[in-house]
Coordinates of C-alpha atoms in Angstrom, one line a residue:
X266 CA -271.1 22.8 -25.6
X267 CA -271.4 20.5 -22.6
X268 CA -274.4 21.7 -20.6
X269 CA -275.0 19.1 -17.9
X270 CA -272.9 16.1 -16.7
X271 CA -274.0 13.4 -14.3
X272 CA -271.4 11.1 -12.7
X273 CA -272.0 7.8 -10.9
X274 CA -268.9 6.5 -9.4
X275 CA -267.6 2.9 -10.0
X276 CA -270.5 2.0 -12.3
X277 CA -270.7 1.9 -16.1
X278 CA -273.6 3.5 -17.8
X279 CA -274.9 1.0 -20.4
X280 CA -278.0 2.7 -21.9
X281 CA -279.9 6.0 -21.7
X282 CA -283.2 7.5 -22.8
X283 CA -285.1 10.8 -22.8
X284 CA -288.5 11.0 -21.2
X285 CA -291.1 11.8 -23.9
X286 CA -293.4 14.8 -23.7
X287 CA -297.1 14.1 -24.0
X288 CA -298.4 14.6 -27.6
X289 CA -299.8 18.1 -28.2
X290 CA -298.5 19.4 -24.9
X291 CA -296.1 22.4 -25.0
X292 CA -293.4 22.5 -22.4
X293 CA -294.3 24.7 -19.4
X294 CA -291.8 27.3 -18.1
X295 CA -289.6 25.6 -15.6
X296 CA -290.6 22.1 -16.6
X297 CA -287.9 19.6 -16.0
X298 CA -286.7 17.3 -18.7
X299 CA -285.7 13.9 -17.5
X300 CA -283.2 11.3 -18.6
X301 CA -283.2 7.7 -17.4
X302 CA -280.0 5.6 -17.4
X303 CA -279.2 1.9 -16.8
X304 CA -276.1 0.8 -15.1
X305 CA -273.8 -2.2 -14.8
X306 CA -274.9 -3.0 -11.3
X307 CA -278.6 -3.5 -12.4
X308 CA -279.8 -0.1 -11.2
X309 CA -281.9 2.4 -13.0
X310 CA -281.4 6.1 -12.2
X311 CA -283.6 9.0 -13.2
X312 CA -282.0 12.4 -13.6
X313 CA -283.5 15.9 -13.8
X314 CA -281.7 17.9 -16.4
X315 CA -283.0 21.3 -15.3
X316 CA -282.2 20.7 -11.6
X317 CA -279.0 18.8 -12.4
X318 CA -279.7 16.1 -9.8
X319 CA -280.6 12.5 -9.5
X320 CA -284.3 12.2 -8.6
X321 CA -284.7 8.4 -8.3
X322 CA -282.7 5.2 -8.1
X323 CA -284.3 1.8 -8.6
X324 CA -282.8 -1.7 -8.6
X325 CA -285.0 -3.9 -10.8
X326 CA -282.3 -6.2 -12.2
X327 CA -279.8 -8.7 -10.9
X328 CA -277.6 -8.2 -14.0
X329 CA -276.2 -5.3 -15.9
X330 CA -278.7 -3.3 -18.0
X331 CA -278.4 -3.4 -21.7
X332 CA -281.5 -1.5 -23.0
X333 CA -283.8 1.1 -21.5
X334 CA -286.8 3.2 -22.7
X335 CA -289.8 5.1 -21.5
X336 CA -293.4 4.1 -22.3
X337 CA -295.0 6.5 -24.9
X338 CA -296.7 8.5 -22.1
X339 CA -293.6 8.6 -20.0
X340 CA -295.4 7.0 -17.1
X341 CA -293.4 3.7 -17.1
X342 CA -289.7 2.8 -17.6
X343 CA -288.9 -0.5 -19.4
X344 CA -285.5 -1.9 -18.8
X345 CA -283.7 -4.9 -20.2
X346 CA -280.8 -6.8 -18.7
X347 CA -277.9 -8.9 -19.8
X348 CA -279.7 -12.0 -18.4
X349 CA -282.6 -11.4 -20.8
X350 CA -285.2 -10.2 -18.2
X351 CA -287.4 -7.1 -18.9
X352 CA -288.6 -5.0 -16.0
X353 CA -291.4 -2.5 -16.0
X354 CA -291.0 0.2 -13.3
X355 CA -292.9 3.3 -12.2
X356 CA -290.8 6.5 -11.9
X357 CA -293.5 7.9 -9.8
X358 CA -293.4 5.3 -7.1
X359 CA -290.0 3.7 -7.7
X360 CA -291.7 0.2 -7.7
X361 CA -291.2 -2.5 -10.3
X362 CA -294.7 -3.6 -11.4
X363 CA -293.8 -6.4 -13.7
X364 CA -290.8 -8.6 -14.7
X365 CA -290.9 -10.6 -18.0
X366 CA -288.6 -13.6 -18.4
X367 CA -289.5 -14.6 -21.9
X368 CA -286.1 -13.7 -23.3
X369 CA -284.2 -15.1 -20.3
X370 CA -280.7 -16.3 -21.0
X371 CA -279.9 -13.8 -23.9
X372 CA -279.1 -10.1 -23.4
X373 CA -281.8 -7.6 -24.4
X374 CA -280.5 -5.5 -27.3
X375 CA -283.5 -3.2 -28.0
X376 CA -286.6 -2.0 -26.2
X377 CA -289.0 0.3 -28.1
X378 CA -292.5 1.6 -27.5
X379 CA -295.0 3.1 -30.0
X380 CA -298.6 4.3 -29.7
X381 CA -301.4 2.2 -31.2
X382 CA -305.2 2.5 -31.7
X383 CA -307.1 0.8 -28.9
X384 CA -308.4 -2.1 -31.0
X385 CA -305.5 -2.5 -33.4
X386 CA -304.6 -6.2 -33.9
X387 CA -307.6 -7.2 -31.8
X388 CA -305.9 -6.7 -28.5
X389 CA -306.5 -4.1 -25.8
X390 CA -304.0 -1.5 -24.7
X391 CA -302.8 2.0 -25.6
X392 CA -299.3 1.0 -26.9
X393 CA -297.2 -1.6 -28.6
X394 CA -293.7 -2.3 -27.5
X395 CA -291.0 -4.7 -28.6
X396 CA -288.1 -6.4 -27.0
X397 CA -285.2 -7.9 -29.0
X398 CA -282.5 -10.2 -27.7
X399 CA -279.1 -11.3 -28.9
X400 CA -280.4 -14.7 -29.9
X401 CA -282.4 -13.2 -32.8
X402 CA -285.7 -13.3 -31.1
X403 CA -288.2 -10.4 -31.1
X404 CA -291.3 -10.3 -28.9
X405 CA -294.1 -7.7 -29.5
X406 CA -296.5 -6.8 -26.8
X407 CA -299.7 -4.7 -26.4
X408 CA -300.0 -3.1 -23.0
X409 CA -302.1 -0.8 -20.8
X410 CA -300.0 -0.2 -17.8
X411 CA -302.7 1.7 -15.8
X412 CA -304.9 -1.4 -16.1
X413 CA -302.0 -3.7 -15.5
X414 CA -302.5 -5.4 -18.9
X415 CA -299.6 -6.8 -20.9
X416 CA -300.4 -9.2 -23.7
X417 CA -297.9 -11.0 -26.1
X418 CA -299.0 -10.1 -29.6
X419 CA -296.2 -11.8 -31.7
X420 CA -293.0 -13.8 -31.2
X421 CA -290.4 -13.8 -34.0
X422 CA -287.4 -16.0 -34.2
X423 CA -284.9 -15.5 -37.1
X424 CA -282.7 -18.4 -38.3
X425 CA -279.0 -18.1 -38.7
X426 CA -276.1 -20.4 -39.7
X427 CA -273.9 -21.9 -37.0
X428 CA -271.8 -19.0 -35.9
X429 CA -268.7 -18.5 -33.8
X430 CA -268.9 -19.5 -30.2
X431 CA -270.3 -16.7 -27.9
X432 CA -272.9 -14.2 -28.9
X433 CA -270.5 -11.3 -28.2
X434 CA -268.7 -11.9 -31.5
X435 CA -271.9 -11.8 -33.6
X436 CA -273.6 -8.7 -35.1
X437 CA -276.4 -7.4 -32.8
X438 CA -280.0 -8.3 -33.3
X439 CA -281.9 -5.0 -33.9
X440 CA -285.6 -4.2 -34.5
X441 CA -287.7 -1.1 -34.8
X442 CA -291.3 -0.2 -35.5
X443 CA -291.7 1.4 -38.9
X444 CA -292.9 5.0 -38.5
X445 CA -294.2 5.4 -42.1
X446 CA -295.8 1.9 -42.4
X447 CA -298.4 1.1 -39.8
X448 CA -298.1 -2.3 -38.2
X449 CA -294.7 -3.1 -39.7
X450 CA -291.4 -3.7 -37.9
X451 CA -287.9 -3.8 -39.4
X452 CA -285.3 -6.3 -38.3
X453 CA -281.6 -6.6 -39.0
X454 CA -279.2 -9.1 -37.5
X455 CA -276.9 -12.1 -38.0
X456 CA -278.7 -14.5 -40.4
X457 CA -278.7 -16.6 -43.5
X458 CA -278.4 -13.4 -45.6
X459 CA -277.2 -9.9 -45.1
X460 CA -280.5 -8.0 -45.3
X461 CA -283.1 -5.9 -43.6
X462 CA -286.5 -7.6 -43.2
X463 CA -289.9 -5.8 -43.1
X464 CA -292.3 -7.9 -41.1
X465 CA -296.1 -7.2 -41.0
X466 CA -297.7 -7.8 -37.6
X467 CA -301.1 -8.1 -39.3
X468 CA -300.2 -10.6 -42.0
X469 CA -297.6 -12.4 -39.7
X470 CA -295.1 -12.6 -42.6
X471 CA -292.1 -10.9 -44.1
X472 CA -293.3 -8.4 -46.7
X473 CA -290.0 -7.6 -48.3
X474 CA -286.2 -7.6 -47.9
X475 CA -283.5 -5.1 -48.6
X476 CA -280.1 -6.4 -49.3
X477 CA -277.2 -5.0 -47.3
X478 CA -273.4 -5.0 -48.0
X479 CA -272.7 -6.5 -44.6
X480 CA -274.4 -7.4 -41.3
X481 CA -275.7 -4.2 -39.7
X482 CA -274.3 -3.0 -36.4
X483 CA -276.8 -0.2 -35.8
X484 CA -280.2 0.8 -37.1
X485 CA -282.5 3.9 -37.0
X486 CA -285.7 4.7 -38.9
X487 CA -286.6 8.3 -39.8
X488 CA -289.8 9.5 -38.1
X489 CA -290.3 12.1 -40.9
X490 CA -289.5 10.3 -44.2
X491 CA -289.2 6.7 -45.5
X492 CA -285.4 6.4 -44.8
X493 CA -283.3 4.0 -42.8
X494 CA -279.9 4.7 -41.4
X495 CA -277.7 1.6 -41.0
X496 CA -274.3 1.4 -39.5
X497 CA -271.7 -1.3 -40.4
X498 CA -268.5 -2.7 -39.0
X499 CA -266.3 -1.3 -41.7
X500 CA -266.8 2.4 -40.7
X501 CA -269.6 2.8 -43.1
X502 CA -273.0 4.6 -42.5
X503 CA -275.7 4.0 -45.1
X504 CA -278.8 6.1 -45.8
X505 CA -281.3 3.7 -47.4
X506 CA -284.6 5.0 -49.1
X507 CA -287.5 2.7 -48.5
X508 CA -289.1 0.6 -49.9
X509 CA -286.6 0.9 -52.8
X510 CA -284.0 3.3 -54.1
X511 CA -280.3 3.9 -54.4
X512 CA -278.6 4.0 -51.0
X513 CA -276.1 6.7 -50.1
X514 CA -273.0 5.6 -48.2
X515 CA -270.9 7.8 -46.0
X516 CA -267.4 7.3 -44.5
X517 CA -265.9 9.4 -41.7
X518 CA -266.0 7.1 -38.7
X519 CA -262.8 5.6 -37.2
X520 CA -264.3 2.3 -36.2
X521 CA -267.6 0.2 -36.2
X522 CA -270.7 2.5 -36.4
X523 CA -272.3 1.0 -33.3
X524 CA -275.0 3.7 -32.9
X525 CA -277.1 5.8 -35.1
X526 CA -280.3 7.8 -34.3
X527 CA -282.5 10.2 -36.2
X528 CA -283.6 13.4 -34.4
X529 CA -287.4 13.6 -33.9
X530 CA -287.6 16.1 -36.8
X531 CA -285.8 13.7 -39.1
X532 CA -283.6 16.5 -40.3
X533 CA -280.5 15.4 -38.4
X534 CA -278.8 12.1 -37.8
X535 CA -276.4 11.3 -35.0
X536 CA -273.9 8.4 -35.3
X537 CA -271.2 7.1 -33.1
X538 CA -268.2 4.9 -33.3
X539 CA -265.3 4.1 -30.8
X540 CA -264.1 7.6 -30.3
X541 CA -266.2 9.8 -32.7
X542 CA -269.7 11.2 -32.6
X543 CA -270.9 12.7 -35.9
X544 CA -274.0 14.8 -36.5
X545 CA -275.3 14.8 -40.1
X546 CA -277.7 17.3 -41.8
X547 CA -280.3 15.8 -44.1
X548 CA -281.3 18.3 -46.7
X549 CA -284.9 18.1 -47.8
X550 CA -285.9 15.8 -45.0

């Protein structure tokens, strides 16, 4: 059932994210849930679902947006553009407080935030976040936005053979923090081998690799159990136990599985291709 629909004329919505609720806080009656969306004209719009209205429009980018997320406390919006810039904006004031150009020249494919202990990895800040770009680079940051602190923790660059001209024809570069293994991130992308890499931020090295049947086109890690969901270009969706185990492969899509995402409970998985959105039940998750 379609509950709410927002329309922005003459612009393409490129990315969208839900505002997180603070940990341990139950929703209040009448509390509005918010969605933030990034558009092809470089604008960011915040929508109230309960009031069915746009509450805020910002313009932090000169190029189309390709990735967007909230900080873990919902107080900041991180957005990435096709030109590789990352902007940090406040939904309270509508101001952009920081622009990072470290990935400039390559589209941002992933932005993700996760909570951290204050002195994890010897840097200050309440959260870690990562940015991934199409040129197989991943930057990891520690930040405390209220104190205006943002420190580069690690910079990863993954090798690849000489590929076809133009990044658009290559599989995407994707990375995610591992929910069940503290201080580890998972990376998939065009490379020397078809594999998923588990990288330790503490040891500064790849801990292990999981072979894949093809280069991945989408990636999601379950927040409830050690499982990865991986989409591929041949209409295949794979559920991969970690660190080892027999994978389960599922057909049903009509095209490349370009998106997959576990629900917060880990009991459902949503995947999407060109003209199909599938919702999967995960028994025992």
